[in-house]
Every structure is written in structure tokens, then in C-alpha cells.
PDB file of C-alpha atoms in Angstrom:
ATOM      1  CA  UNK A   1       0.000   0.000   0.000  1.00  0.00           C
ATOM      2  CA  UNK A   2       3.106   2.578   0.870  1.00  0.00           C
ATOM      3  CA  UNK A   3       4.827   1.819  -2.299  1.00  0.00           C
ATOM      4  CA  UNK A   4       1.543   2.785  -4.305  1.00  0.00           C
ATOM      5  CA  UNK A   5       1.237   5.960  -2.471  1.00  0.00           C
ATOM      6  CA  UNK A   6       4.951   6.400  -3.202  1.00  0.00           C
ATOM      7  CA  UNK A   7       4.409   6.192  -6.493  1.00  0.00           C
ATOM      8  CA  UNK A   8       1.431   7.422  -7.136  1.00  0.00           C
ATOM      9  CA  UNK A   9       3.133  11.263  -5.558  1.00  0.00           C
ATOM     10  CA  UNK A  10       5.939  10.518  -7.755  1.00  0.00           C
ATOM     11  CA  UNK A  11       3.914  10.140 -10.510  1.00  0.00           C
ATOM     12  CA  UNK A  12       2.074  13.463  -9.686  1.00  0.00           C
ATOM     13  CA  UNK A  13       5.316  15.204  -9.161  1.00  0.00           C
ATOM     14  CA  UNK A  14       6.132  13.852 -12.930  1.00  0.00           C
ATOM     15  CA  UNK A  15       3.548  15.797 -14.396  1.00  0.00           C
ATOM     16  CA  UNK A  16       3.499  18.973 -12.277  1.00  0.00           C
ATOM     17  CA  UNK A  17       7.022  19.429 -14.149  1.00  0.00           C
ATOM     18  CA  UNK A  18       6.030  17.751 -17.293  1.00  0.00           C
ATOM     19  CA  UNK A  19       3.494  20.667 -17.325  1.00  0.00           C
ATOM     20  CA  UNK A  20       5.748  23.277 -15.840  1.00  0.00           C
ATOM     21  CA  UNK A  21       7.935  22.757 -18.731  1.00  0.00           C
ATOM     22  CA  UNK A  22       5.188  22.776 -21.497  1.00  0.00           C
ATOM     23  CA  UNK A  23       3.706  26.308 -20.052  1.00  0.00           C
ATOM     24  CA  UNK A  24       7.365  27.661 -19.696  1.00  0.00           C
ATOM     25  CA  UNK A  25       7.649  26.646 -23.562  1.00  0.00           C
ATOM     26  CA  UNK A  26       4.326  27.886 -24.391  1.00  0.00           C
ATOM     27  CA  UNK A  27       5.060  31.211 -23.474  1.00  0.00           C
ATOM     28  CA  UNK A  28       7.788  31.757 -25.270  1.00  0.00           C
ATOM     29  CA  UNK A  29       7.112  32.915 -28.955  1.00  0.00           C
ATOM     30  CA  UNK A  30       9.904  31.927 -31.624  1.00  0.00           C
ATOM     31  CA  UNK A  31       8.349  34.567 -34.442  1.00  0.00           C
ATOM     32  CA  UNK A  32       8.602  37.676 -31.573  1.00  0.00           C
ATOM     33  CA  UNK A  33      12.432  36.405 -30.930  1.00  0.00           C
ATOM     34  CA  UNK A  34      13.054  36.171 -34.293  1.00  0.00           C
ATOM     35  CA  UNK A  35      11.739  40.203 -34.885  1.00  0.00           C
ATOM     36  CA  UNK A  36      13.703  41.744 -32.433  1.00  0.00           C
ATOM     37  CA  UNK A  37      17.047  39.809 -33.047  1.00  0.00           C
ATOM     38  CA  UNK A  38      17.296  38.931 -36.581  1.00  0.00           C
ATOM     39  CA  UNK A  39      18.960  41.907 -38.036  1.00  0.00           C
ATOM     40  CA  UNK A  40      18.217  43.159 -41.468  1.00  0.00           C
ATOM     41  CA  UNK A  41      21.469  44.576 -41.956  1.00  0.00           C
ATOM     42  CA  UNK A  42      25.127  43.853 -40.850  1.00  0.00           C
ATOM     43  CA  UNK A  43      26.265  45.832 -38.038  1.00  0.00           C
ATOM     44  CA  UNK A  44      28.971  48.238 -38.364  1.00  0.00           C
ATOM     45  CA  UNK A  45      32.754  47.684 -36.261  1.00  0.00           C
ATOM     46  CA  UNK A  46      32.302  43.620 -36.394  1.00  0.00           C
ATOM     47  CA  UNK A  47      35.357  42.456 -35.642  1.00  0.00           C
ATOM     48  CA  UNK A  48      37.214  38.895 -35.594  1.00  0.00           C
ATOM     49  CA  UNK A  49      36.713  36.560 -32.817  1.00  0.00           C
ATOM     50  CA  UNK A  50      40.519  37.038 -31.667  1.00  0.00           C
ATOM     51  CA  UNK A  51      40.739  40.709 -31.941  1.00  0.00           C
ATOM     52  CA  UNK A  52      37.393  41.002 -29.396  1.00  0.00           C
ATOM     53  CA  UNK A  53      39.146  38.548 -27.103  1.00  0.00           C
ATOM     54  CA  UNK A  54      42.208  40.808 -27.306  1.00  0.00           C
ATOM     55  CA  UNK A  55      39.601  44.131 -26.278  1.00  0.00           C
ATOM     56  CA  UNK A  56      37.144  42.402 -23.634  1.00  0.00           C
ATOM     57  CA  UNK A  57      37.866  42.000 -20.139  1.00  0.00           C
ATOM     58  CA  UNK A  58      36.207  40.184 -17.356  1.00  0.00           C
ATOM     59  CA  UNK A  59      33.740  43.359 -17.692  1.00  0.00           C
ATOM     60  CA  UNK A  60      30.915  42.952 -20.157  1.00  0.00           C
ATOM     61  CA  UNK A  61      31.065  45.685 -22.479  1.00  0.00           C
ATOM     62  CA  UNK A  62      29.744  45.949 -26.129  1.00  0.00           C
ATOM     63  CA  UNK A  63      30.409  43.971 -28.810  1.00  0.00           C
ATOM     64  CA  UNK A  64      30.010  42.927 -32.758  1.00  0.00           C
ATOM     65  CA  UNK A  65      31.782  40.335 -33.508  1.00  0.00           C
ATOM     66  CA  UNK A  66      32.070  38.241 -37.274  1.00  0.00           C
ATOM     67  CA  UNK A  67      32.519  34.248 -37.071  1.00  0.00           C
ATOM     68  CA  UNK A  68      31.675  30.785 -38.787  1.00  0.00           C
ATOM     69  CA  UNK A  69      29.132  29.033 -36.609  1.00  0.00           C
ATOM     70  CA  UNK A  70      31.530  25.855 -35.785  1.00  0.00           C
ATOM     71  CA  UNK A  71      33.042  23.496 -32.783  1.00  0.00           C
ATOM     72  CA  UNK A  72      35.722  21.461 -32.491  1.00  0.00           C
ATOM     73  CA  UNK A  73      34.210  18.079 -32.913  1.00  0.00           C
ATOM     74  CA  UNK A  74      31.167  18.606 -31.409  1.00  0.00           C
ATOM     75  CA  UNK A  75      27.935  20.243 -32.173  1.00  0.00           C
ATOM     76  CA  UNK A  76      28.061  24.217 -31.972  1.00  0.00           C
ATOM     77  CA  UNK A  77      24.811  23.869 -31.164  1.00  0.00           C
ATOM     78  CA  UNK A  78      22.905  23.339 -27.566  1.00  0.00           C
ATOM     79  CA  UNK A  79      20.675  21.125 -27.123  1.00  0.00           C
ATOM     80  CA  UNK A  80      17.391  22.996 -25.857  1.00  0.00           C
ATOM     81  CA  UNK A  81      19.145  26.239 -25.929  1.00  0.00           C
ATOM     82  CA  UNK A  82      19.288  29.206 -27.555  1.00  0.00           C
ATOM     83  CA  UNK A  83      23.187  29.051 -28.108  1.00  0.00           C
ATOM     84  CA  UNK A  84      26.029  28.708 -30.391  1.00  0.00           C
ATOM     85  CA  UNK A  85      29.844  28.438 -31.020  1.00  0.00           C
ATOM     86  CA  UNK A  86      31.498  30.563 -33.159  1.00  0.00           C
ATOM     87  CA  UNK A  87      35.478  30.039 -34.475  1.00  0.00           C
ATOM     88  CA  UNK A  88      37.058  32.981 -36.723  1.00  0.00           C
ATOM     89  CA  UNK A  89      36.272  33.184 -40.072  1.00  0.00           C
ATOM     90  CA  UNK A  90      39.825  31.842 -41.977  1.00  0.00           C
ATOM     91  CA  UNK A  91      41.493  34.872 -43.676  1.00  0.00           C
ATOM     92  CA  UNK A  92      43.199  33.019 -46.671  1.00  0.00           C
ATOM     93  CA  UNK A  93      41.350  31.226 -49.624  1.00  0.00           C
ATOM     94  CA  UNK A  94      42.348  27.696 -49.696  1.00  0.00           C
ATOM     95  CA  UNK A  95      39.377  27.072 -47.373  1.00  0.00           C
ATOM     96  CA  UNK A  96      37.249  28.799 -50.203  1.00  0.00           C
ATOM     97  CA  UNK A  97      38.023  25.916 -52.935  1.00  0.00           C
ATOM     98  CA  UNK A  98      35.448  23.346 -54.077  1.00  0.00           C
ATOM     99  CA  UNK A  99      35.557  20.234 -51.816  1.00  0.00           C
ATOM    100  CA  UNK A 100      37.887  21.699 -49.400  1.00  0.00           C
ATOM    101  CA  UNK A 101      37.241  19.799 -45.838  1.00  0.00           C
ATOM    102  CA  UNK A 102      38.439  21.794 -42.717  1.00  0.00           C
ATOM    103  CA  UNK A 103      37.918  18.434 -40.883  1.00  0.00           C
ATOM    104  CA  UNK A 104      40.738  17.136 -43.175  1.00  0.00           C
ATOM    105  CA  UNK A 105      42.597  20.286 -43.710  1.00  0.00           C
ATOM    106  CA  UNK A 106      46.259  20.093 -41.399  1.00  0.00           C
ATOM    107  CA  UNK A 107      46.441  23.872 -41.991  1.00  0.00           C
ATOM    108  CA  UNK A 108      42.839  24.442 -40.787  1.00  0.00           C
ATOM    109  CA  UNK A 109      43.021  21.839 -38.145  1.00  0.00           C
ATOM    110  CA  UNK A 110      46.149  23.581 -36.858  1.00  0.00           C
ATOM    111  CA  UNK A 111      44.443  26.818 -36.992  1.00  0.00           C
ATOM    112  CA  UNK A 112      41.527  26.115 -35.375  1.00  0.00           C
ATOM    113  CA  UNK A 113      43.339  24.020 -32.628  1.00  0.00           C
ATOM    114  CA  UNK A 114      44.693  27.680 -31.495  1.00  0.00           C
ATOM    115  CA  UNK A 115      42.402  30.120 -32.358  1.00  0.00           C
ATOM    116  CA  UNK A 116      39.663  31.342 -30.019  1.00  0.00           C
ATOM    117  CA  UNK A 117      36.414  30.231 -29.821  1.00  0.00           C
ATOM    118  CA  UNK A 118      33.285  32.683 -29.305  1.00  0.00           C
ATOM    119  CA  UNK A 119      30.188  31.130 -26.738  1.00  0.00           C
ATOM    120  CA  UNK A 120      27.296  32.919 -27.825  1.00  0.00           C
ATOM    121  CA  UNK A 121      23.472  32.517 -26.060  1.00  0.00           C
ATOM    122  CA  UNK A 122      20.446  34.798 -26.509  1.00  0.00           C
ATOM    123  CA  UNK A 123      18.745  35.288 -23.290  1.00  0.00           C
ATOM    124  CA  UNK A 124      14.605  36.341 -23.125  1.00  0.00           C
ATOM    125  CA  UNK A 125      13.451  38.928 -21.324  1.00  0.00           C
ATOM    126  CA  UNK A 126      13.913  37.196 -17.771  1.00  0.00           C
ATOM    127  CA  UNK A 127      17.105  37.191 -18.689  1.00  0.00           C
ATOM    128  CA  UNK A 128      17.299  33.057 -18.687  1.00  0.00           C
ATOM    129  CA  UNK A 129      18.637  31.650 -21.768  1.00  0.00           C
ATOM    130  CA  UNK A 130      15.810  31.160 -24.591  1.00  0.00           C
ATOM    131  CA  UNK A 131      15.110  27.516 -24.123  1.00  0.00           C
ATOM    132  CA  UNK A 132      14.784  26.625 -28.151  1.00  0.00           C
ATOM    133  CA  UNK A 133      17.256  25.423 -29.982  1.00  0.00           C
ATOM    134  CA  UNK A 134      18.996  28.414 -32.167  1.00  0.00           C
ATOM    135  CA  UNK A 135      19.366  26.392 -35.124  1.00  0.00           C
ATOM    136  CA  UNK A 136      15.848  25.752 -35.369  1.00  0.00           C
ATOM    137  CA  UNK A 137      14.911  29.264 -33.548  1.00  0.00           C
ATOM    138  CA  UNK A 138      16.945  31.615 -36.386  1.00  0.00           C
ATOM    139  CA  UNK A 139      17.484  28.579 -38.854  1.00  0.00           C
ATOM    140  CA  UNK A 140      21.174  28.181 -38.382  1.00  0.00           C
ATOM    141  CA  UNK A 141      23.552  25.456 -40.018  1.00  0.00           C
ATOM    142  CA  UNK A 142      27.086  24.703 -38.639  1.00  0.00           C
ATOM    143  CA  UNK A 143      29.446  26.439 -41.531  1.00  0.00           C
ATOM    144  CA  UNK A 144      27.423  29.994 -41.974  1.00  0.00           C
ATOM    145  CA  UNK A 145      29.157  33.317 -41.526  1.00  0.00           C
ATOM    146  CA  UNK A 146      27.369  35.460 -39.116  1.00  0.00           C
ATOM    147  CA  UNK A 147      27.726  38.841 -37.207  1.00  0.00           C
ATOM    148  CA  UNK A 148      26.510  38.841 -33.889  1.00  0.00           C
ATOM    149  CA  UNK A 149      25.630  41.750 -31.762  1.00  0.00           C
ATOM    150  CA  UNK A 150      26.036  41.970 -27.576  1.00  0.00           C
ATOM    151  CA  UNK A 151      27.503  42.285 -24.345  1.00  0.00           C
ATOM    152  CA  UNK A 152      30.816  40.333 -24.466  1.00  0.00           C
ATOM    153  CA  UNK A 153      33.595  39.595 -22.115  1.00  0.00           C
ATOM    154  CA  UNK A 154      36.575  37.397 -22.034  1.00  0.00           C
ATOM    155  CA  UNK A 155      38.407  36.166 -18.606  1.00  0.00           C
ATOM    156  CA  UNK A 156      41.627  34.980 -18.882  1.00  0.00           C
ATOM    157  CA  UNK A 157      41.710  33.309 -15.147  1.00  0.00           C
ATOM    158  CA  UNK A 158      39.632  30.607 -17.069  1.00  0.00           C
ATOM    159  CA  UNK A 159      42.711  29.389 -18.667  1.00  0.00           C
ATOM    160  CA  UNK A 160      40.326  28.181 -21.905  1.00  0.00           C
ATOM    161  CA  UNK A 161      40.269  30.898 -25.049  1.00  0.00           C
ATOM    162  CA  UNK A 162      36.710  31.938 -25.205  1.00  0.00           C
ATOM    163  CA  UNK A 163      34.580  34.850 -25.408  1.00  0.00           C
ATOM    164  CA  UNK A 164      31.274  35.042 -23.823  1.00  0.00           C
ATOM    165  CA  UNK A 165      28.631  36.601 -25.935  1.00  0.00           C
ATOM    166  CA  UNK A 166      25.266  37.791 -24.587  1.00  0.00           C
ATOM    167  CA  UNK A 167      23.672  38.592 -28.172  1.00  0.00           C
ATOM    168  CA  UNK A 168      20.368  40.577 -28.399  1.00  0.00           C
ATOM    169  CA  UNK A 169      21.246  41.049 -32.577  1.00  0.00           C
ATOM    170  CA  UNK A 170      22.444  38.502 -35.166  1.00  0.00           C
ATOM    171  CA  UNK A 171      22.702  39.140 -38.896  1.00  0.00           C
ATOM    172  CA  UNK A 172      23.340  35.833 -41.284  1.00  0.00           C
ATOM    173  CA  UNK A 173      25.754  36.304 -43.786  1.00  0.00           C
ATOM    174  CA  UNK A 174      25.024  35.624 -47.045  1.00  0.00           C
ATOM    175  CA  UNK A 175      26.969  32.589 -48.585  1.00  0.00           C
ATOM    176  CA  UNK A 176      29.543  33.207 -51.426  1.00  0.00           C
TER     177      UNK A 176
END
């Protein structure tokens, strides 16, 4: 009899989040998020994603920075979250050739190995991060140039090169 009481509250408790969840979703609306941070045009002063982290500070302070959505080997992408990882855009054109792989690439694999990575998340108006995937949210793929607009800093106690990036604009790129 105690262990179907048991789990009958654990059960309830089950669903009181199950439906905590689905409101919390409910409420938010991906068009509205996409309106105000979608940007029409590219902002002006984007820089690379190593010459912001050679600017910021531990202080978050304002930011446009240029990148290619990307990770190194995993996902850029969070799961659930309205967040990204950016690497800098290569400056040279071998990466521009037909069939090029970066994956493959020893000179891109070298590069990226040392070159800084940008964490970027798009909080709502509670200030929690957006709980929707980005990549479905502003229909992202892993690869695209984008600008992205913010409060950024960088704090080199972490002993890991990465920016933090509190976006409220990002522009896509259009694709070469």
C-alpha cells in the first residue's frame, strides 16, 4: 500500500514538471524572438573573434563580432538552448576551394586548434537563456558566416580561449 502511495506522488510530481515545462515553452514565442534579433542589416565595427578577445575584459562591455558558426568536434549547437559556437572566419582562400574539408585540412586543423572560440546565447526577457534550440529558432547550419551583436567579455583566469557573448542582434551572412 506505501509503495503505491509512493508512487502514485511521484507520478504526480512527474507531471506537475512535465506541465511546468510545457507552459514555460508555451510562453515563449519563436516569431517575436526572431523580430527583435534577426537583423536586417550587418552591423557596423564587427570584428574577428581574436581581436574582441584581445579588447574584452572580465567586464561585459559591447560587442560585434564576425565568425563561422563551428566546434571542435562537437555540435556548436545546444541542445534545448538558444546558443552557439562561433570560431574565426579563416582569412586566406584555400578554405574557399570546391571540396575543401576543414575536418581534413592540417592547416585548418592547426588553426583552429589555437584560435579562439566565441560562446554565444540569446537570453529572453527574464534574462534566462531562450530555451529553443537556435538552429531551429533563427534557422542556423554549422558552416554559416554570421555577425553577432552583444555584451561580451573574455576572462583569462579561465585558462580556456573563449569569449562570452550575450547577443540581443544577429545578422546571417550571405553565402559566397
Amino acid at each position: 500500500m506505501r509503495s503505491s502511495f509512493s508512487r502514485l506522488v511521484v507520478c504526480a510530481l512527474c507531471l506537475a514538471v512535465g506541465l511546468a515545462a510545457t507552459a514555460a515553452l508555451a510562453e515563449v514565442d519563436p516569431a517575436a524572438i526572431r523580430g527583435t534579433v534577426i537583423l536586417d542589416e550587418e552591423p557596423a565595427g564587427a570584428v574577428s573573434i581574436a581581436d574582441a578577445k584581445a579588447k574584452l575584459t572580465a567586464t561585459p562591455q559591447p560587442v560585434v563580432v564576425a565568425g563561422r558558426i563551428g566546434g571542435r568536434g562537437t555540435s556548436p549547437f545546444g541542445k534545448n538552448e538558444a546558443t552557439f559556437s562561433m570560431l574565426d572566419i579563416p582569412t586566406d582562400d584555400h578554405a574557399a576551394k570546391p571540396g575543401h574539408k576543414p575536418d581534413d585540412c592540417p592547416f585548418c586543423k592547426k588553426r583552429a586548434a589555437n584560435s579562439p572560440i566565441a560562446a554565444v546565447s540569446f537570453a529572453g526577457s527574464d534574462g534566462k537563456v531562450i530555451p529553443l534550440d537556435a538552429q531551429k529558432l533563427f534557422g542556423l547550419a554549422e558552416g554559416q558566416d554570421v555577425v553577432v551583436r552583444g555584451s561580451g567579455f573574455f576572462d583569462p583566469k579561465l585558462g580556456i580561449p573563449v569569449i562570452q557573448i550575450n547577443a540581443d542582434g544577429l545578422y546571417l551572412r550571405k553565402a559566397k
